[in-house]
């Protein structure tokens, strides 16, 4: 006699066949032609979209004059970056691809280990999934390669991507102890990729010290409790390591290309990325400070937020360009790019503070009180209970602000920085392109920004689905 499980007691999805997917014809009949009004609207909109697609294809492949873009592609991407120093950018791309491959491989290996611990099947991401996920960037890359005149850029891109894949495979094959070193290697590759262009002078030693200090904190923190290092000993070890890094950087004499020589789309990317990375902790600190019980901290946070939010970004850029140097006690004036990044960081940080504050207010007060009741300290309550829920709730607004910041990087031309739009204007100052390809260069610039902004938006939606934003 065989026992059967009642349908109500069966786990969800067990013993049930997946519903058949409707054919394209059945889907169209149900959603587009289900009544007279929808049928007429579908025909009209379909005809309009077909006409727009025909005109767009004709512009892109027949009548479009893309010679200004094709001839000045390097100028659009890198601007006035010294041509003799372009090898630095090549090395930077290789190092960043290696760092990205190590990070990707580490995340994949961690997911595989968690799946094995939970005794659930692990499915590796397929190439088709990656293309579906990153297709706007692949299209942009294909457009850039299609406009080159030699095979060298294609070989460079292919070898850089292959290096990233090799780094990913190597990271996945390492044991858990080896992956810890791999994470440090990813940080070293990223740092070297940055400093191979910017050089090792100035405050470059600070970034190396931060990387070494983070690695030492991780290593000493993994020591078991019965042999855990005392905090004073850990601080002494980190201080000694920082001193060694500072001494090593002091002996290095690897010059770089100054900020003032960075321009084109490269400047837009660097300024936006640096401002995003720096603005997030600034906004987070300001949001927490605005809710602080200490009057001085609260007033400073409120003053910063309201003052910055009440002034246009263009005005702040002018003020930073003209007045910021007067308030800093240094003999070496800050470069225009540094001042612009500082202004964009402060501007975006103020808006992020209000976004994060909205997320903080959405966390139920009862959860905070329950955490206090079980003995958690205030920093642990904030880091383990409040911030994860607050940031999860405001992911769409955060990413939207990051996208706005990326697009606002085009305002740098107002303070005489040669970002991509200013480079585009200079192209049409050339004799052969005075009245040629004006619309085409605008379309190219718009497409470059759209590809990156749309990818950021899609990744935000993917993260929202994984975290269940709006569902629970």
mmCIF file of N, CA and C in Angstrom, residues 12 74 101 198 336 415:
data_model
loop_
_atom_site.group_PDB
_atom_site.id
_atom_site.type_symbol
_atom_site.label_atom_id
_atom_site.label_comp_id
_atom_site.label_asym_id
_atom_site.label_seq_id
_atom_site.Cartn_x
_atom_site.Cartn_y
_atom_site.Cartn_z
ATOM 1 N N UNK A 12 5.198 23.539 -2.157
ATOM 2 C CA UNK A 12 4.874 24.277 -3.377
ATOM 3 C C UNK A 12 5.763 23.824 -4.524
ATOM 4 N N UNK A 74 39.485 58.560 -30.784
ATOM 5 C CA UNK A 74 40.425 58.633 -29.659
ATOM 6 C C UNK A 74 40.283 59.950 -28.925
ATOM 7 N N UNK A 101 37.885 40.128 -12.766
ATOM 8 C CA UNK A 101 37.807 38.675 -12.857
ATOM 9 C C UNK A 101 38.002 37.998 -11.514
ATOM 10 N N UNK A 198 47.914 57.587 -12.613
ATOM 11 C CA UNK A 198 48.056 58.795 -11.798
ATOM 12 C C UNK A 198 49.421 58.930 -11.155
ATOM 13 N N UNK A 336 41.873 71.510 -11.081
ATOM 14 C CA UNK A 336 40.465 71.798 -11.351
ATOM 15 C C UNK A 336 39.617 70.539 -11.244
ATOM 16 N N UNK A 415 33.306 74.914 -16.258
ATOM 17 C CA UNK A 415 34.501 75.442 -15.593
ATOM 18 C C UNK A 415 35.754 75.093 -16.407
#
